[in-house]
GROMACS .gro file of C-alpha atoms in nm:
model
  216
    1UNK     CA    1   5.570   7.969   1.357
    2UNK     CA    2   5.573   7.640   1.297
    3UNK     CA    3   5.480   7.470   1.016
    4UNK     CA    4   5.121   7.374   1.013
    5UNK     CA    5   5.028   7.672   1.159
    6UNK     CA    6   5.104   7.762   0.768
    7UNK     CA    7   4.874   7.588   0.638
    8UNK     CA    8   4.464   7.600   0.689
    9UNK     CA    9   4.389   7.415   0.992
   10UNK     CA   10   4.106   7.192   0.865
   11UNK     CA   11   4.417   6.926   0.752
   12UNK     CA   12   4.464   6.814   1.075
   13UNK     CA   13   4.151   6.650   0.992
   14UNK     CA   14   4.264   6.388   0.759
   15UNK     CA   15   4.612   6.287   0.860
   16UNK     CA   16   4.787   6.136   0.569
   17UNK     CA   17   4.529   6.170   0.347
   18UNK     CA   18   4.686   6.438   0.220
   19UNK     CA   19   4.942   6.632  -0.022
   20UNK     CA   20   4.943   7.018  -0.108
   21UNK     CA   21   4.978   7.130  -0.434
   22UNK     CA   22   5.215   7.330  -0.446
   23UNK     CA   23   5.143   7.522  -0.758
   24UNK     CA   24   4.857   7.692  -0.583
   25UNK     CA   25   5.135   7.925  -0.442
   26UNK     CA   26   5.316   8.200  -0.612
   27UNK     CA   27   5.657   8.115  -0.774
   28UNK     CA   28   5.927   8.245  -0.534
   29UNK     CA   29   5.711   8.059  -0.214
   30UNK     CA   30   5.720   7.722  -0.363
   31UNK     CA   31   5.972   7.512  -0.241
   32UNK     CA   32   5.887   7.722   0.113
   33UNK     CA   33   5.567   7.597   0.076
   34UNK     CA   34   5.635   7.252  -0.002
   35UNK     CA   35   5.849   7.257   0.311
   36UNK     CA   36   5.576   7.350   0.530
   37UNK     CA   37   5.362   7.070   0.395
   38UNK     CA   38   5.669   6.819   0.426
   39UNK     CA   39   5.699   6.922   0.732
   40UNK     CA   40   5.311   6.901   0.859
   41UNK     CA   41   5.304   6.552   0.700
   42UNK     CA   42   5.144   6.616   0.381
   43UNK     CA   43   5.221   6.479   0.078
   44UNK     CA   44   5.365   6.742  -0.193
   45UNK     CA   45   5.233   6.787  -0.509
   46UNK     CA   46   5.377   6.916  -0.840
   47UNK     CA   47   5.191   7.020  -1.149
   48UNK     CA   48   5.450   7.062  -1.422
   49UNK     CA   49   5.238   7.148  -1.739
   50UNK     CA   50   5.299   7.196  -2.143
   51UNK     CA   51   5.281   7.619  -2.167
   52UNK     CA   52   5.359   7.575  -2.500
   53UNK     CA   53   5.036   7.352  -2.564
   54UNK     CA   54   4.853   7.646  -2.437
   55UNK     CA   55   4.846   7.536  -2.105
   56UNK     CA   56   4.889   7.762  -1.807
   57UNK     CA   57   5.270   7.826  -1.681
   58UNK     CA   58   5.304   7.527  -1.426
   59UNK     CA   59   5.569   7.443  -1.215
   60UNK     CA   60   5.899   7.473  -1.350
   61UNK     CA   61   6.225   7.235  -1.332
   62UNK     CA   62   6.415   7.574  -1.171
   63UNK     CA   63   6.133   7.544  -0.923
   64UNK     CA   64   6.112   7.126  -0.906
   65UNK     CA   65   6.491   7.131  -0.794
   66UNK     CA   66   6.443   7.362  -0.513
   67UNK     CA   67   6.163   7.116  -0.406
   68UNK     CA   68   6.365   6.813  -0.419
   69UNK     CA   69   6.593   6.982  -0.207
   70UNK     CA   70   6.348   7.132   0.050
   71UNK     CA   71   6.145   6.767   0.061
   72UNK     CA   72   6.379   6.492   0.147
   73UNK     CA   73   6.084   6.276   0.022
   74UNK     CA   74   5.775   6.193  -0.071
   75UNK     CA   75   5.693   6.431  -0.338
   76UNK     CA   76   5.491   6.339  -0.693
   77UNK     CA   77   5.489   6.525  -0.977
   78UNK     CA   78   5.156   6.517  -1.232
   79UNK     CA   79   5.273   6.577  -1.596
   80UNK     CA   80   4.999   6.826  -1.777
   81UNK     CA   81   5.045   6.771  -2.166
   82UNK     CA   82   5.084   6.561  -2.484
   83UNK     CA   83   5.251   6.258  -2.503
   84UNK     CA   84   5.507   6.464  -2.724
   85UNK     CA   85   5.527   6.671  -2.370
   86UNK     CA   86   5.560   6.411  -2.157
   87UNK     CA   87   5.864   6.251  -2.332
   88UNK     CA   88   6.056   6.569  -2.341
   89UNK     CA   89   5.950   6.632  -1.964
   90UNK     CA   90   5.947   6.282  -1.798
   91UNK     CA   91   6.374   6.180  -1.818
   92UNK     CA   92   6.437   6.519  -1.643
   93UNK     CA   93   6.172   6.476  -1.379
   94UNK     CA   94   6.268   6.099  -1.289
   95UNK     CA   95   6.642   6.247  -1.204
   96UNK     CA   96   6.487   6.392  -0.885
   97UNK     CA   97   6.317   6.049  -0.774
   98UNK     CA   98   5.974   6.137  -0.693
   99UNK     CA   99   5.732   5.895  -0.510
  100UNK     CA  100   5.485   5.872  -0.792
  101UNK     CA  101   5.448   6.023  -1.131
  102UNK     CA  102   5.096   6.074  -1.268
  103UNK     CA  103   5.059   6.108  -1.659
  104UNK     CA  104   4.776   6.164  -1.906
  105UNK     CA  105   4.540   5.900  -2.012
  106UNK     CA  106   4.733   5.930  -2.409
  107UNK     CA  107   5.080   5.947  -2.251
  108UNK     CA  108   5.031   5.645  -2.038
  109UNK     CA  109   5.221   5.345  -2.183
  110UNK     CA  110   5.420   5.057  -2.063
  111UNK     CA  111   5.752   5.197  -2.144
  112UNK     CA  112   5.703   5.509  -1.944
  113UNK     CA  113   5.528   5.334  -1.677
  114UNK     CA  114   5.821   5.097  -1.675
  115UNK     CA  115   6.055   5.409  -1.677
  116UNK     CA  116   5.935   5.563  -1.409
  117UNK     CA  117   5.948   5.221  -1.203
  118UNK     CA  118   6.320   5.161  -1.272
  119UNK     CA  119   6.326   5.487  -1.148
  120UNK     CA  120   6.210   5.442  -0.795
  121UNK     CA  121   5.873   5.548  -0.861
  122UNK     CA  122   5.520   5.445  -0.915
  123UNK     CA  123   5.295   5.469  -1.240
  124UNK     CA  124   4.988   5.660  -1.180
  125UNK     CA  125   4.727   5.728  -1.479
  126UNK     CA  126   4.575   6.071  -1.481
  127UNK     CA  127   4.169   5.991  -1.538
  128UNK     CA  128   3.962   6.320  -1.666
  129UNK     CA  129   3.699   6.204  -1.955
  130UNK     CA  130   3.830   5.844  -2.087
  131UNK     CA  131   3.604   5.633  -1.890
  132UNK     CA  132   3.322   5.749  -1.677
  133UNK     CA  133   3.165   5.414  -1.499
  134UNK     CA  134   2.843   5.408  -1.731
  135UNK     CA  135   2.962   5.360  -2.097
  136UNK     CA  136   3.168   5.055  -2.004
  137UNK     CA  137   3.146   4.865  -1.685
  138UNK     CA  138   3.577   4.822  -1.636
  139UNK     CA  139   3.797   5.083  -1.820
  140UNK     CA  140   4.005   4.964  -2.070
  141UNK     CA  141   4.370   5.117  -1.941
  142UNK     CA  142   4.600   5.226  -2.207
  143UNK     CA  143   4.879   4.996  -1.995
  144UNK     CA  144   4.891   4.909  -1.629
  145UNK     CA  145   4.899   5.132  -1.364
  146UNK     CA  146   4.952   5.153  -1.009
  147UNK     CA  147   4.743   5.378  -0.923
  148UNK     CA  148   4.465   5.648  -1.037
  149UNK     CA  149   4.456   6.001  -1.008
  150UNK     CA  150   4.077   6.044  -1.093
  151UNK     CA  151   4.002   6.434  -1.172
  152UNK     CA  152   3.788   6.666  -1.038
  153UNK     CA  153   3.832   6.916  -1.239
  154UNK     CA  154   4.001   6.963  -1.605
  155UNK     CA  155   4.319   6.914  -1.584
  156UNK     CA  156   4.498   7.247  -1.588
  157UNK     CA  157   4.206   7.444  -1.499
  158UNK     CA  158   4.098   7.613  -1.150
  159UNK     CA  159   3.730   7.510  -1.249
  160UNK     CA  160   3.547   7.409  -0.893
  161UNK     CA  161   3.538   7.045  -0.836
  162UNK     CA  162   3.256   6.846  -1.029
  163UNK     CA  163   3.157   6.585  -0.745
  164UNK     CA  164   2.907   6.405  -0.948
  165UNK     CA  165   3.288   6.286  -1.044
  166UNK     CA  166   3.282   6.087  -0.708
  167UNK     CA  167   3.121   5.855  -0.862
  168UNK     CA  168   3.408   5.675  -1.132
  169UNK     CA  169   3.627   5.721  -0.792
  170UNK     CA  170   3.357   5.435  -0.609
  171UNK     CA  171   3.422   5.279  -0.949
  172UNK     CA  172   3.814   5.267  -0.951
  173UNK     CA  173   3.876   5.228  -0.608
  174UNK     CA  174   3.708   4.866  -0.631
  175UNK     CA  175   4.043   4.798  -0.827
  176UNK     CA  176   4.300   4.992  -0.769
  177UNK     CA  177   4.470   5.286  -0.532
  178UNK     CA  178   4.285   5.626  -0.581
  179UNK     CA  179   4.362   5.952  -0.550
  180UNK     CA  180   4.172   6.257  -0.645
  181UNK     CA  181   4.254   6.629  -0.745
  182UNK     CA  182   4.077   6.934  -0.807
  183UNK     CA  183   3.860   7.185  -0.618
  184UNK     CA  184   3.876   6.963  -0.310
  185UNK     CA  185   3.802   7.182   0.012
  186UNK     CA  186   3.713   7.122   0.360
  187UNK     CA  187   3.385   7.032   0.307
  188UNK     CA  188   3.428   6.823  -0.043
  189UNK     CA  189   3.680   6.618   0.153
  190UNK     CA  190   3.509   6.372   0.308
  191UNK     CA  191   3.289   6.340   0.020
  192UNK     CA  192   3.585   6.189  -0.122
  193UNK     CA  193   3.736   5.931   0.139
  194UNK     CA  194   3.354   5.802   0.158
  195UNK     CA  195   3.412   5.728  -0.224
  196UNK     CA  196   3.705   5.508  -0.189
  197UNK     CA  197   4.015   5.794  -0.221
  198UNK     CA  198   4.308   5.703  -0.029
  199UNK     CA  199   4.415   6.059  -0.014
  200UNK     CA  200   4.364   6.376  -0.179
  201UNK     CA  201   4.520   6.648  -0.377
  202UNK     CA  202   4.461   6.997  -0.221
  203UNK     CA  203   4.571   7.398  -0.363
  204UNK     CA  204   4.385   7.685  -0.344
  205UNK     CA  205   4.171   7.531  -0.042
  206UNK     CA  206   4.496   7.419   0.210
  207UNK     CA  207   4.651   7.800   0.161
  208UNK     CA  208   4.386   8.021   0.134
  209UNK     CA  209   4.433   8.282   0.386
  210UNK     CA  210   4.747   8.167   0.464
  211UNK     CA  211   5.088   8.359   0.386
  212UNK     CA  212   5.163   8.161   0.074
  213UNK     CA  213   4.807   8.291  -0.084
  214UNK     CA  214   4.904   8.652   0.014
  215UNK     CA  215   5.172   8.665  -0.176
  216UNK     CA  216   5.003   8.569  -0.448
   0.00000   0.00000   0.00000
């Protein structure tokens, strides 16, 4: 079986637009999974998130490594925390060179931004609630970033996507790269290029039904 026959078909839709996340799978299927969406030409996704913030279990570094193995390149990893989180996270994470590294809106400076650049990486800042394209007409970044990862959804959660939300992605992607993340599905999708998203983040929706959602 090859490997987009792995994946739900309604991705052949929107050819690099975009990247699984590969924490919608079960543990022992991730880096499996992350092949298959390598291997489709998806991006690859990975939420790595503070458990001991009282955040759910994310991806773990046991887990990232067999990822960076499986995905030659190309993969991003979204840090899910504190800034206190992110510090103690980030050096390990940059030793496996992903393609971009999204942080939190308080955990976005320009010394980790800078960090991850000397790394071989690009700077994304993670927008959930900071700005939301009515209180202020321009958001007032906490540094400068290469790119936004505008949320659907809380951060952490499995909440459906809020696509009233589309809206402060119109608003971004006047200015900068945007990608989005959370709840998207086949029919949200093109909700979201229409609003300016150069690609999106997809879970639950790209494997349901699918082998890696079985095992689940």
């Amino acid at each position: 079986m090859n490997a987009a026959a792995l994946l739900a078909p309604w991705h052949r839709e929107f050819p690099g637009r975009l990247a699984g996340s590969v924490y919608a799978a079960p543990p022992a299927a991730r880096a499996s999974a992350a092949r298959a969406m390598y291997e489709a030409g998806l991006g690859v996704h990975v939420d790595i998130m503070a458990e001991g913030e009282g955040l759910p279990a994310g991806v773990g570094f046991t887990e990232l490594e067999e990822i960076a193995r499986a995905v030659p390149s190309g993969f991003d990893v979204h840090l899910i925390g504190s800034p206190a989180f992110v510090d103690a996270a980030l050096p390990q994470v940059l030793t496996y060179a992903p393609a971009k590294v999204f942080l939190p809106w308080a955990a976005f400076s320009e010394e980790r931004s800078a960090a991850i650049r000397a790394a071989g990486g690009s700077a994304w800042v993670a927008l959930w609630q900071e700005w939301d394209a009515l209180s202020e007409p321009e958001p007032r970044w906490p540094a400068a970033p290469d790119g936004v990862l505008v949320m659907l959804i809380e951060p952490g959660s499995r909440d459906r996507c809020r696509v009233e939300r589309l809206a402060i992605v119109a608003a971004c992607a006047a200015g900068l790269p945007v990608i989005v993340d959370g709840g998207v599905t086949e029919d949200v999708a093109p909700l979201c290029v229409t609003a300016g998203a150069e690609a999106m983040v997809v879970g639950r929706a790209l494997l349901a039904g699918t082998a890696y959602r079985e095992e689940a």
